[in-house]
């Protein structure tokens, strides 16, 4: 029996950004017609596991029941990500629009978060697949423009189908949902989607249950003290794939939701705890490859040689042979008499080389303003992967956030609780009461809903639990 932690909830489930700025939770619940619909399982996912992403389709025949489960769960519509799909028999301009409205009506919602063309083939005898796809896609584009679908995409499309849509101009699908599990790895398609900025969503992550008795999966489950389904789900998520396992059994829904617990730790040389953190990682038993470790270069170590040495020292203290992310902590070099501009440039060169050597799997900056980022941009070379900046309801550098989005720099927010000060603010407290959450959960959720990577700190285990919910 797998234990049920409180750690995978709506607030801790990572999201994947779509090309239109919306964020899809990386873990969702499938509702395929195979094996039937379970009201109990959907309620469990929504109420107990904090799942906020549900995948369905007209074909699954459960949209109405699902709409009822959403109402029964008490989860507000705006917290949910609902995907539905257009069945090929409804392809065509008018019928696609009608089918979307019908899906919304059955689900009891006035918009879908994502609407997908279910298959490339139109299944209409005598019709040209190519033409029917084009006019159907035009209908979806209009549904998107009207706001009835907040994102649109396709399912089971191959590269040639995607190229066909691309050639036609117009909206590039935001998502392609395709079968993806250890025994079905369409890597060329995955790569194509990444390149074209189409989020790759994988269905059948458990290979319809068949992966669960495979000797390799079972051996990995034993090795890592996980269930076979958790190994499959984690594998899919670690591939950056949006993952939608289905189960009709609440205890299995719980089991399947445990694979999005906290695996990201942010530290810095300056915090003086790298060594202790390295020990905690070893003690936790969590494999290194499951973790995302960020640390930062203190300005006292800026400069080409000293930055490289500082990175190696951080790795040694953490007991790791690579960092997931290494950040320049501040723009100012704090070296009297030195030119900030030049020191930043040579320090960044060192980070670029650390990245090329593989010692840092991503490199970025912290507390950089637009002008500092422009300076790095002008110099050519690697654009920072991340900018970590203070971000909470009372500190919203929106221009910088927008700049980062435009330049493809992930915006990471620190002090999401305003060092605790947000927690007693009347507005936050009122929102906490209204939504039945704690003040810290409101702040964290707000930051995450802004698409910001969020790193609250607490020294108290019960608060860590609370913050992860
Ligand atoms: N776009 C498309 O064309 C397409 C095609 C297929 C699927 N999908 C979507 O993707 C979702 C997932 O795919 P899927 O449902 O076909 O397959 P899946 O998620 O790979 O596997 C579901 C099967 O695994 C079992 N299962 C789930 N969790 C388990 C656990 N922890 N331990 C043991 N068995 C477990 C379920 O049985 P129990 O219910 O008895 O637990 C069910 O039989 C679908 O529900 C649907 O939303 C989309």
Short mmCIF file of C-alpha atoms and ligand atoms in Angstrom, two decimals:
data_model
loop_
_atom_site.label_atom_id
_atom_site.label_comp_id
_atom_site.label_asym_id
_atom_site.label_seq_id
_atom_site.Cartn_x
_atom_site.Cartn_y
_atom_site.Cartn_z
CA UNK A 1 0.00 0.00 0.00
CA UNK A 2 1.39 3.35 -0.98
CA UNK A 3 1.12 6.06 1.67
CA UNK A 4 -0.78 9.22 0.86
CA UNK A 5 1.16 12.40 1.46
CA UNK A 6 -0.41 15.80 1.36
CA UNK A 7 2.24 17.03 -0.95
CA UNK A 8 0.70 16.79 -4.39
CA UNK A 9 -1.98 19.34 -4.59
CA UNK A 10 -3.04 22.00 -6.96
CA UNK A 11 -0.48 24.36 -5.59
CA UNK A 12 2.55 22.11 -5.95
CA UNK A 13 1.86 20.67 -9.37
CA UNK A 14 4.21 22.23 -11.87
CA UNK A 15 2.82 23.68 -15.06
CA UNK A 16 4.11 23.84 -18.62
CA UNK A 17 3.80 27.14 -20.49
CA UNK A 18 2.00 27.12 -23.82
CA UNK A 19 3.06 29.42 -26.63
CA UNK A 20 0.09 31.69 -25.85
CA UNK A 21 1.21 32.31 -22.26
CA UNK A 22 -1.24 29.93 -20.60
CA UNK A 23 0.06 27.23 -18.27
CA UNK A 24 -1.12 23.64 -18.35
CA UNK A 25 -0.59 21.53 -15.18
CA UNK A 26 1.94 18.84 -16.04
CA UNK A 27 -0.14 16.18 -14.32
CA UNK A 28 -3.81 15.62 -15.08
CA UNK A 29 -6.45 12.95 -14.76
CA UNK A 30 -7.53 10.93 -17.80
CA UNK A 31 -11.15 9.90 -18.23
CA UNK A 32 -11.10 7.44 -21.14
CA UNK A 33 -14.25 5.42 -21.78
CA UNK A 34 -12.22 2.20 -21.52
CA UNK A 35 -12.87 0.84 -18.04
CA UNK A 36 -15.76 3.25 -17.47
CA UNK A 37 -16.21 6.55 -15.68
CA UNK A 38 -15.79 6.86 -11.93
CA UNK A 39 -17.36 9.83 -10.20
CA UNK A 40 -15.58 8.83 -7.00
CA UNK A 41 -12.16 8.90 -8.69
CA UNK A 42 -12.72 12.36 -10.19
CA UNK A 43 -13.91 13.74 -6.85
CA UNK A 44 -10.92 12.19 -5.12
CA UNK A 45 -8.55 13.75 -7.66
CA UNK A 46 -10.11 17.18 -7.24
CA UNK A 47 -10.80 17.23 -3.53
CA UNK A 48 -8.08 15.09 -1.99
CA UNK A 49 -5.18 15.13 -4.41
CA UNK A 50 -5.44 18.70 -5.60
CA UNK A 51 -5.47 17.70 -9.28
CA UNK A 52 -6.61 20.67 -11.34
CA UNK A 53 -6.30 19.27 -14.82
CA UNK A 54 -8.82 16.87 -16.32
CA UNK A 55 -8.65 15.42 -19.79
CA UNK A 56 -11.79 14.24 -21.53
CA UNK A 57 -13.45 14.16 -24.95
CA UNK A 58 -16.86 13.82 -26.51
CA UNK A 59 -15.79 10.28 -27.43
CA UNK A 60 -15.27 9.38 -23.74
CA UNK A 61 -18.99 9.92 -23.21
CA UNK A 62 -18.61 11.34 -19.72
CA UNK A 63 -18.62 15.11 -20.21
CA UNK A 64 -21.96 15.49 -18.46
CA UNK A 65 -20.95 13.34 -15.49
CA UNK A 66 -17.65 15.19 -15.32
CA UNK A 67 -19.42 18.55 -15.24
CA UNK A 68 -21.42 17.29 -12.30
CA UNK A 69 -18.28 16.08 -10.50
CA UNK A 70 -16.68 19.49 -10.96
CA UNK A 71 -19.71 21.15 -9.36
CA UNK A 72 -19.81 18.57 -6.55
CA UNK A 73 -16.10 19.05 -5.87
CA UNK A 74 -16.60 22.73 -5.05
CA UNK A 75 -13.42 23.60 -6.96
CA UNK A 76 -13.90 26.98 -8.65
CA UNK A 77 -13.95 26.88 -12.44
CA UNK A 78 -11.05 29.32 -12.69
CA UNK A 79 -8.81 26.90 -10.80
CA UNK A 80 -9.43 24.11 -13.29
CA UNK A 81 -7.83 23.13 -16.54
CA UNK A 82 -10.42 21.29 -18.67
CA UNK A 83 -9.44 19.71 -21.96
CA UNK A 84 -11.98 18.23 -24.33
CA UNK A 85 -11.71 16.93 -27.86
CA UNK A 86 -13.57 17.20 -31.13
CA UNK A 87 -14.47 13.81 -32.58
CA UNK A 88 -13.69 13.42 -36.31
CA UNK A 89 -17.32 12.82 -37.20
CA UNK A 90 -17.92 16.42 -36.14
CA UNK A 91 -15.13 17.79 -38.35
CA UNK A 92 -16.04 20.60 -40.72
CA UNK A 93 -16.41 24.32 -40.08
CA UNK A 94 -19.99 24.55 -38.77
CA UNK A 95 -20.16 21.16 -37.09
CA UNK A 96 -16.87 21.71 -35.23
CA UNK A 97 -18.20 24.97 -33.79
CA UNK A 98 -21.45 23.31 -32.77
CA UNK A 99 -19.63 20.33 -31.23
CA UNK A 100 -17.51 22.66 -29.11
CA UNK A 101 -20.60 24.46 -27.82
CA UNK A 102 -22.22 21.09 -27.10
CA UNK A 103 -19.15 19.92 -25.14
CA UNK A 104 -19.24 23.13 -23.11
CA UNK A 105 -22.96 22.64 -22.45
CA UNK A 106 -22.48 19.05 -21.33
CA UNK A 107 -19.57 20.05 -19.10
CA UNK A 108 -21.59 22.98 -17.77
CA UNK A 109 -18.82 25.49 -18.53
CA UNK A 110 -18.67 28.59 -20.67
CA UNK A 111 -15.17 27.95 -21.94
CA UNK A 112 -12.66 25.13 -22.39
CA UNK A 113 -9.03 25.52 -21.39
CA UNK A 114 -7.98 23.37 -24.31
CA UNK A 115 -9.87 21.93 -27.27
CA UNK A 116 -8.19 19.34 -29.47
CA UNK A 117 -8.90 17.80 -32.86
CA UNK A 118 -8.95 14.17 -31.71
CA UNK A 119 -7.42 12.50 -34.81
CA UNK A 120 -5.94 13.68 -38.09
CA UNK A 121 -8.27 11.50 -40.20
CA UNK A 122 -11.71 12.95 -40.73
CA UNK A 123 -13.49 9.58 -41.09
CA UNK A 124 -15.93 11.13 -43.59
CA UNK A 125 -16.18 8.83 -46.62
CA UNK A 126 -15.27 10.55 -49.86
CA UNK A 127 -14.06 13.77 -48.17
CA UNK A 128 -10.53 15.11 -48.55
CA UNK A 129 -8.80 14.73 -45.19
CA UNK A 130 -6.59 17.65 -46.02
CA UNK A 131 -9.46 20.04 -46.75
CA UNK A 132 -11.62 18.91 -43.84
CA UNK A 133 -8.69 19.36 -41.45
CA UNK A 134 -8.11 22.87 -42.78
CA UNK A 135 -11.70 24.06 -42.40
CA UNK A 136 -11.99 22.37 -38.99
CA UNK A 137 -8.84 24.11 -37.83
CA UNK A 138 -10.27 27.41 -39.06
CA UNK A 139 -13.30 26.80 -36.84
CA UNK A 140 -11.01 26.11 -33.87
CA UNK A 141 -9.05 29.28 -34.56
CA UNK A 142 -12.29 31.23 -34.44
CA UNK A 143 -13.41 29.49 -31.24
CA UNK A 144 -10.06 30.53 -29.79
CA UNK A 145 -10.47 34.13 -30.97
CA UNK A 146 -13.96 34.20 -29.47
CA UNK A 147 -12.56 32.98 -26.14
CA UNK A 148 -14.64 29.79 -26.06
CA UNK A 149 -11.38 27.83 -26.15
CA UNK A 150 -8.46 29.34 -24.26
CA UNK A 151 -6.04 27.13 -26.15
CA UNK A 152 -6.46 24.87 -29.18
CA UNK A 153 -4.52 21.90 -30.35
CA UNK A 154 -4.51 18.52 -31.95
CA UNK A 155 -4.15 14.90 -30.96
CA UNK A 156 -2.44 11.99 -32.71
CA UNK A 157 -1.04 14.35 -35.33
CA UNK A 158 2.19 13.28 -37.04
CA UNK A 159 4.88 15.66 -38.26
CA UNK A 160 3.33 15.82 -41.73
CA UNK A 161 -0.06 16.82 -40.31
CA UNK A 162 1.55 19.51 -38.20
CA UNK A 163 3.54 20.75 -41.19
CA UNK A 164 0.33 20.95 -43.18
CA UNK A 165 -1.20 23.27 -40.55
CA UNK A 166 2.00 25.25 -40.38
CA UNK A 167 2.08 25.79 -44.15
CA UNK A 168 -1.45 27.11 -44.02
CA UNK A 169 -0.38 29.95 -41.70
CA UNK A 170 -2.67 30.93 -38.86
CA UNK A 171 -2.43 29.61 -35.31
CA UNK A 172 0.14 26.92 -34.61
CA UNK A 173 -1.50 24.26 -32.35
CA UNK A 174 -0.70 24.97 -28.71
CA UNK A 175 -0.62 21.25 -27.87
CA UNK A 176 -0.28 17.88 -29.57
CA UNK A 177 -1.58 15.00 -27.44
CA UNK A 178 -0.04 11.70 -28.47
CA UNK A 179 0.50 8.25 -26.95
CA UNK A 180 3.68 8.35 -24.89
CA UNK A 181 5.09 5.79 -22.46
CA UNK A 182 8.30 3.78 -22.16
CA UNK A 183 7.21 1.46 -24.98
CA UNK A 184 5.94 4.18 -27.26
CA UNK A 185 8.45 7.00 -27.61
CA UNK A 186 7.87 9.08 -30.76
CA UNK A 187 11.04 11.04 -30.13
CA UNK A 188 11.25 12.71 -33.53
CA UNK A 189 7.72 14.06 -33.03
CA UNK A 190 8.56 15.19 -29.47
CA UNK A 191 11.58 17.05 -30.83
CA UNK A 192 9.59 18.60 -33.66
CA UNK A 193 6.96 19.84 -31.19
CA UNK A 194 9.61 21.36 -28.92
CA UNK A 195 11.17 23.14 -31.87
CA UNK A 196 7.83 24.47 -33.06
CA UNK A 197 6.74 25.54 -29.57
CA UNK A 198 3.92 22.99 -29.46
CA UNK A 199 3.51 21.48 -25.98
CA UNK A 200 3.78 17.71 -26.15
CA UNK A 201 1.14 15.96 -24.06
CA UNK A 202 1.37 12.21 -23.56
CA UNK A 203 -1.58 9.88 -23.16
CA UNK A 204 -1.61 6.28 -21.91
CA UNK A 205 1.37 6.93 -19.60
CA UNK A 206 0.83 3.49 -18.06
CA UNK A 207 0.42 1.88 -21.49
CA UNK A 208 -3.17 1.19 -20.40
CA UNK A 209 -1.81 -0.67 -17.39
CA UNK A 210 0.42 -2.96 -19.46
CA UNK A 211 3.63 -1.22 -18.40
CA UNK A 212 2.94 -2.03 -14.78
CA UNK A 213 3.99 -5.67 -15.01
CA UNK A 214 7.00 -5.14 -17.25
CA UNK A 215 10.15 -6.53 -15.56
CA UNK A 216 12.22 -3.34 -16.10
CA UNK A 217 9.51 -1.07 -14.70
CA UNK A 218 8.99 -3.44 -11.78
CA UNK A 219 12.73 -3.55 -11.08
CA UNK A 220 12.92 0.27 -11.14
CA UNK A 221 9.91 0.45 -8.82
CA UNK A 222 11.68 -1.81 -6.36
CA UNK A 223 14.97 0.08 -6.67
CA UNK A 224 13.36 3.46 -5.97
CA UNK A 225 10.74 2.30 -3.46
CA UNK A 226 7.91 3.39 -5.72
CA UNK A 227 5.00 1.67 -7.42
CA UNK A 228 5.27 0.75 -11.10
CA UNK A 229 2.68 3.38 -12.05
CA UNK A 230 4.67 6.05 -10.20
CA UNK A 231 7.79 5.09 -12.14
CA UNK A 232 5.92 5.47 -15.45
CA UNK A 233 4.36 8.81 -14.47
CA UNK A 234 7.61 10.20 -13.15
CA UNK A 235 9.44 9.08 -16.28
CA UNK A 236 6.91 10.87 -18.47
CA UNK A 237 6.98 14.05 -16.35
CA UNK A 238 10.79 14.02 -16.30
CA UNK A 239 10.66 14.03 -20.05
CA UNK A 240 8.81 17.33 -19.76
CA UNK A 241 5.65 15.69 -21.08
CA UNK A 242 2.19 16.67 -19.84
CA UNK A 243 0.92 13.41 -18.35
CA UNK A 244 -2.69 12.28 -17.85
CA UNK A 245 -2.95 8.83 -16.21
CA UNK A 246 -6.42 7.47 -15.68
CA UNK A 247 -7.73 5.42 -12.83
CA UNK A 248 -11.25 4.70 -11.67
CA UNK A 249 -10.00 3.84 -8.18
CA UNK A 250 -9.44 6.61 -5.60
CA UNK A 251 -6.49 4.85 -3.94
CA UNK A 252 -4.77 4.57 -7.32
CA UNK A 253 -5.52 8.22 -8.10
CA UNK A 254 -3.70 9.06 -4.86
CA UNK A 255 -0.82 6.81 -5.81
CA UNK A 256 -0.57 8.34 -9.28
CA UNK A 257 -0.55 11.89 -7.90
CA UNK A 258 2.44 11.47 -5.67
CA UNK A 259 4.87 11.96 -8.46
CA UNK A 260 4.76 15.71 -8.50
CA UNK A 261 6.15 16.42 -5.03
CA UNK A 262 8.80 19.08 -4.35
CA UNK A 263 12.02 18.35 -6.19
CA UNK A 264 13.38 21.87 -6.55
CA UNK A 265 15.63 23.44 -3.95
CA UNK A 266 17.04 26.93 -4.19
CA UNK A 267 20.15 27.94 -2.31
CA UNK A 268 23.23 30.16 -2.60
CA UNK A 269 26.79 30.27 -1.34
CA UNK A 270 25.70 33.36 0.57
CA UNK A 271 23.13 31.40 2.62
CA UNK A 272 25.93 29.30 4.07
CA UNK A 273 24.00 26.03 4.01
CA UNK A 274 25.19 24.24 0.89
CA UNK A 275 27.01 21.58 2.88
CA UNK A 276 24.05 20.91 5.20
CA UNK A 277 21.73 20.82 2.18
CA UNK A 278 23.94 18.28 0.44
CA UNK A 279 23.68 16.09 3.53
CA UNK A 280 19.86 16.49 3.62
CA UNK A 281 19.66 15.41 -0.02
CA UNK A 282 21.68 12.27 0.76
CA UNK A 283 19.56 11.59 3.87
CA UNK A 284 16.32 12.01 1.89
CA UNK A 285 17.23 9.12 -0.40
CA UNK A 286 15.91 11.10 -3.39
CA UNK A 287 18.10 10.27 -6.38
CA UNK A 288 20.18 13.17 -7.68
CA UNK A 289 18.63 12.92 -11.14
CA UNK A 290 15.18 13.63 -9.67
CA UNK A 291 16.31 16.89 -8.12
CA UNK A 292 16.59 20.42 -9.38
CA UNK A 293 19.33 22.21 -7.44
CA UNK A 294 19.88 25.91 -7.91
CA UNK A 295 22.73 27.78 -6.29
CA UNK A 296 24.19 31.24 -6.79
CA UNK A 297 27.50 32.92 -7.33
CA UNK A 298 28.18 35.66 -4.80
CA UNK A 299 29.50 38.95 -6.25
CA UNK A 300 32.65 38.63 -4.12
CA UNK A 301 33.52 35.72 -6.44
CA UNK A 302 32.81 37.55 -9.71
CA UNK A 303 35.52 37.44 -12.37
CA UNK A 304 36.42 34.71 -14.86
CA UNK A 305 38.66 32.44 -12.77
CA UNK A 306 37.03 33.03 -9.41
CA UNK A 307 33.52 32.37 -10.76
CA UNK A 308 34.65 29.02 -12.12
CA UNK A 309 36.30 28.12 -8.85
CA UNK A 310 33.25 29.24 -6.83
CA UNK A 311 31.01 26.99 -8.90
CA UNK A 312 33.25 23.99 -8.29
CA UNK A 313 33.33 24.83 -4.57
CA UNK A 314 29.52 25.01 -4.44
CA UNK A 315 29.30 21.61 -6.16
CA UNK A 316 31.77 20.18 -3.66
CA UNK A 317 29.86 21.56 -0.69
CA UNK A 318 26.57 20.25 -2.09
CA UNK A 319 28.20 16.91 -2.88
CA UNK A 320 27.04 16.96 -6.50
CA UNK A 321 28.86 16.83 -9.80
CA UNK A 322 26.58 19.28 -11.55
CA UNK A 323 24.12 22.06 -10.78
CA UNK A 324 20.74 22.31 -12.43
CA UNK A 325 20.92 26.08 -12.37
CA UNK A 326 23.68 28.52 -11.45
CA UNK A 327 22.85 32.19 -11.05
CA UNK A 328 24.85 35.41 -10.78
CA UNK A 329 23.37 36.61 -7.47
CA UNK A 330 23.37 40.40 -8.11
CA UNK A 331 24.22 42.69 -10.99
CA UNK A 332 26.66 44.75 -8.93
CA UNK A 333 30.09 43.22 -8.59
CA UNK A 334 30.82 44.87 -5.25
CA UNK A 335 34.53 45.09 -6.15
CA UNK A 336 35.73 48.62 -5.35
CA UNK A 337 37.16 50.40 -8.38
CA UNK A 338 36.15 47.68 -10.86
CA UNK A 339 33.84 48.31 -13.82
CA UNK A 340 30.57 46.52 -13.11
CA UNK A 341 29.96 46.17 -16.80
CA UNK A 342 33.27 44.45 -17.52
CA UNK A 343 33.17 42.23 -14.46
CA UNK A 344 29.67 41.09 -15.35
CA UNK A 345 30.78 40.28 -18.89
CA UNK A 346 33.78 38.17 -17.88
CA UNK A 347 31.77 36.46 -15.14
CA UNK A 348 29.04 35.59 -17.60
CA UNK A 349 31.71 34.19 -19.94
CA UNK A 350 32.80 31.89 -17.12
CA UNK A 351 29.19 30.76 -16.60
CA UNK A 352 28.80 30.12 -20.32
CA UNK A 353 31.84 27.87 -20.21
CA UNK A 354 30.58 26.08 -17.08
CA UNK A 355 27.38 25.47 -19.01
CA UNK A 356 29.25 24.20 -22.07
CA UNK A 357 31.29 21.88 -19.84
CA UNK A 358 28.04 20.50 -18.35
CA UNK A 359 28.86 21.56 -14.78
CA UNK A 360 25.80 23.82 -14.89
CA UNK A 361 22.81 22.49 -16.81
CA UNK A 362 21.30 25.96 -16.96
CA UNK A 363 22.70 29.39 -16.16
CA UNK A 364 21.00 32.57 -15.21
CA UNK A 365 21.00 35.74 -13.18
CA UNK A 366 19.25 37.16 -10.17
CA UNK A 367 18.06 40.68 -9.41
CA UNK A 368 18.93 41.80 -12.92
CA UNK A 369 16.97 44.73 -14.34
CA UNK A 370 16.06 45.14 -18.00
CA UNK A 371 19.20 47.19 -18.67
CA UNK A 372 21.44 44.45 -17.23
CA UNK A 373 19.69 41.85 -19.34
CA UNK A 374 20.00 44.03 -22.42
CA UNK A 375 23.70 44.39 -21.72
CA UNK A 376 24.12 40.60 -21.78
CA UNK A 377 21.95 40.38 -24.88
CA UNK A 378 24.04 42.96 -26.74
CA UNK A 379 27.15 40.98 -26.00
CA UNK A 380 25.76 37.93 -27.86
CA UNK A 381 26.36 34.46 -26.44
CA UNK A 382 23.94 32.65 -24.17
CA UNK A 383 20.78 34.45 -23.07
CA UNK A 384 20.23 33.76 -19.34
CA UNK A 385 17.87 30.84 -18.90
CA UNK A 386 16.39 32.35 -15.74
CA UNK A 387 16.16 35.66 -13.91
CA UNK A 388 15.32 35.29 -10.21
CA UNK A 389 13.79 38.44 -8.78
CA UNK A 390 11.66 39.48 -5.79
CA UNK A 391 8.01 38.88 -6.66
CA UNK A 392 4.92 38.95 -4.45
CA UNK A 393 1.65 40.90 -4.36
CA UNK A 394 3.45 44.01 -3.09
CA UNK A 395 6.38 43.79 -5.46
CA UNK A 396 5.30 43.22 -9.03
CA UNK A 397 7.96 44.23 -11.56
CA UNK A 398 5.56 43.63 -14.42
CA UNK A 399 7.64 45.29 -17.10
CA UNK A 400 10.55 43.03 -16.22
CA UNK A 401 8.26 39.97 -16.17
CA UNK A 402 7.02 40.88 -19.63
CA UNK A 403 10.54 41.50 -20.92
CA UNK A 404 11.66 38.09 -19.64
CA UNK A 405 8.69 36.35 -21.29
CA UNK A 406 9.46 38.05 -24.57
CA UNK A 407 13.13 37.15 -24.40
CA UNK A 408 12.42 33.55 -23.36
CA UNK A 409 14.01 34.01 -19.94
CA UNK A 410 12.12 32.10 -17.23
CA UNK A 411 11.01 34.48 -14.50
CA UNK A 412 11.59 33.05 -11.03
CA UNK A 413 10.16 34.89 -8.04
CA UNK A 414 11.69 35.02 -4.59
CA UNK A 415 10.13 36.17 -1.32
CA UNK A 416 6.66 34.94 -2.43
CA UNK A 417 5.41 35.58 1.12
CA UNK A 418 7.09 39.03 1.27
CA UNK A 419 9.30 37.60 4.03
CA UNK A 420 6.13 36.72 5.94
CA UNK A 421 4.76 40.25 5.82
CA UNK A 422 2.07 39.39 3.27
CA UNK A 423 0.53 36.91 5.67
CA UNK A 424 -1.10 39.49 7.90
CA UNK A 425 -2.22 41.83 5.13
CA UNK A 426 -6.01 42.33 5.28
CA UNK A 427 -6.57 41.61 1.55
CA UNK A 428 -4.57 38.38 1.64
CA UNK A 429 -6.31 37.34 4.84
CA UNK A 430 -9.71 38.06 3.32
CA UNK A 431 -8.83 35.99 0.23
CA UNK A 432 -7.60 33.18 2.45
CA UNK A 433 -10.92 33.15 4.25
CA UNK A 434 -12.90 33.35 1.02
CA UNK A 435 -11.10 30.38 -0.60
CA UNK A 436 -10.60 28.30 2.54
CA UNK A 437 -6.81 28.39 2.26
CA UNK A 438 -4.05 29.82 4.41
CA UNK A 439 -2.57 33.24 3.64
CA UNK A 440 0.71 31.65 2.51
CA UNK A 441 -1.18 29.35 0.15
CA UNK A 442 -2.92 32.36 -1.36
CA UNK A 443 0.41 34.09 -1.98
CA UNK A 444 2.04 30.99 -3.46
CA UNK A 445 -0.94 30.21 -5.65
CA UNK A 446 -1.01 33.83 -6.86
CA UNK A 447 2.64 33.65 -7.83
CA UNK A 448 2.26 30.28 -9.57
CA UNK A 449 -0.85 31.45 -11.39
CA UNK A 450 1.27 34.26 -12.76
CA UNK A 451 3.45 31.58 -14.33
CA UNK A 452 6.28 32.45 -11.95
CA UNK A 453 8.65 29.79 -10.57
CA UNK A 454 8.05 30.12 -6.82
CA UNK A 455 10.36 29.18 -3.96
CA UNK A 456 8.85 29.82 -0.49
CA UNK A 457 11.05 29.08 2.48
CA UNK A 458 10.10 27.69 5.85
CA UNK A 459 12.16 26.07 8.60
CA UNK A 460 9.04 24.37 10.00
CA UNK A 461 7.94 21.02 8.48
CA UNK A 462 4.22 21.71 9.02
CA UNK A 463 4.55 25.00 7.14
CA UNK A 464 6.47 23.30 4.35
CA UNK A 465 3.47 20.97 3.98
CA UNK A 466 1.09 23.91 4.01
CA UNK A 467 3.13 25.79 1.41
CA UNK A 468 3.16 22.77 -0.90
CA UNK A 469 -0.60 22.58 -0.95
N1 LIG B 1 -6.06 11.70 -27.50
C1 LIG B 1 -6.31 10.42 -27.60
O1 LIG B 1 -6.52 9.91 -28.69
C2 LIG B 1 -6.32 9.56 -26.37
C3 LIG B 1 -6.25 8.18 -26.49
C4 LIG B 1 -6.22 7.41 -25.32
C5 LIG B 1 -6.24 8.04 -24.10
N2 LIG B 1 -6.34 9.41 -24.00
C6 LIG B 1 -6.41 10.11 -22.69
O2 LIG B 1 -5.31 9.69 -21.90
C7 LIG B 1 -5.78 9.18 -20.66
C8 LIG B 1 -4.85 8.12 -20.14
O3 LIG B 1 -4.78 7.01 -21.02
P1 LIG B 1 -5.51 5.61 -20.71
O4 LIG B 1 -6.63 5.79 -19.77
O5 LIG B 1 -5.85 5.02 -22.03
O6 LIG B 1 -4.37 4.71 -20.12
P2 LIG B 1 -3.39 4.81 -18.85
O7 LIG B 1 -3.61 6.02 -18.08
O8 LIG B 1 -2.04 4.51 -19.38
O9 LIG B 1 -3.83 3.53 -18.01
C9 LIG B 1 -5.09 3.42 -17.42
C10 LIG B 1 -5.22 1.99 -16.91
O10 LIG B 1 -4.26 1.76 -15.87
C11 LIG B 1 -4.92 1.36 -14.67
N3 LIG B 1 -4.26 2.04 -13.55
C12 LIG B 1 -4.23 3.37 -13.31
N4 LIG B 1 -3.48 3.65 -12.24
C13 LIG B 1 -3.04 2.48 -11.76
C14 LIG B 1 -2.24 2.12 -10.66
N5 LIG B 1 -1.74 3.04 -9.85
N6 LIG B 1 -1.99 0.81 -10.45
C15 LIG B 1 -2.49 -0.12 -11.29
N7 LIG B 1 -3.25 0.17 -12.37
C16 LIG B 1 -3.52 1.45 -12.60
C17 LIG B 1 -6.38 1.77 -14.83
O11 LIG B 1 -7.25 0.86 -14.20
P3 LIG B 1 -8.24 1.29 -13.00
O12 LIG B 1 -9.18 2.33 -13.56
O13 LIG B 1 -8.88 0.02 -12.65
O14 LIG B 1 -7.38 1.85 -11.92
C18 LIG B 1 -6.57 1.71 -16.35
O15 LIG B 1 -6.92 0.40 -16.73
C19 LIG B 1 -7.18 8.67 -21.01
O16 LIG B 1 -7.96 8.40 -19.87
C20 LIG B 1 -7.68 9.79 -21.90
O17 LIG B 1 -8.10 10.89 -21.13
C21 LIG B 1 -6.36 10.17 -25.13
#
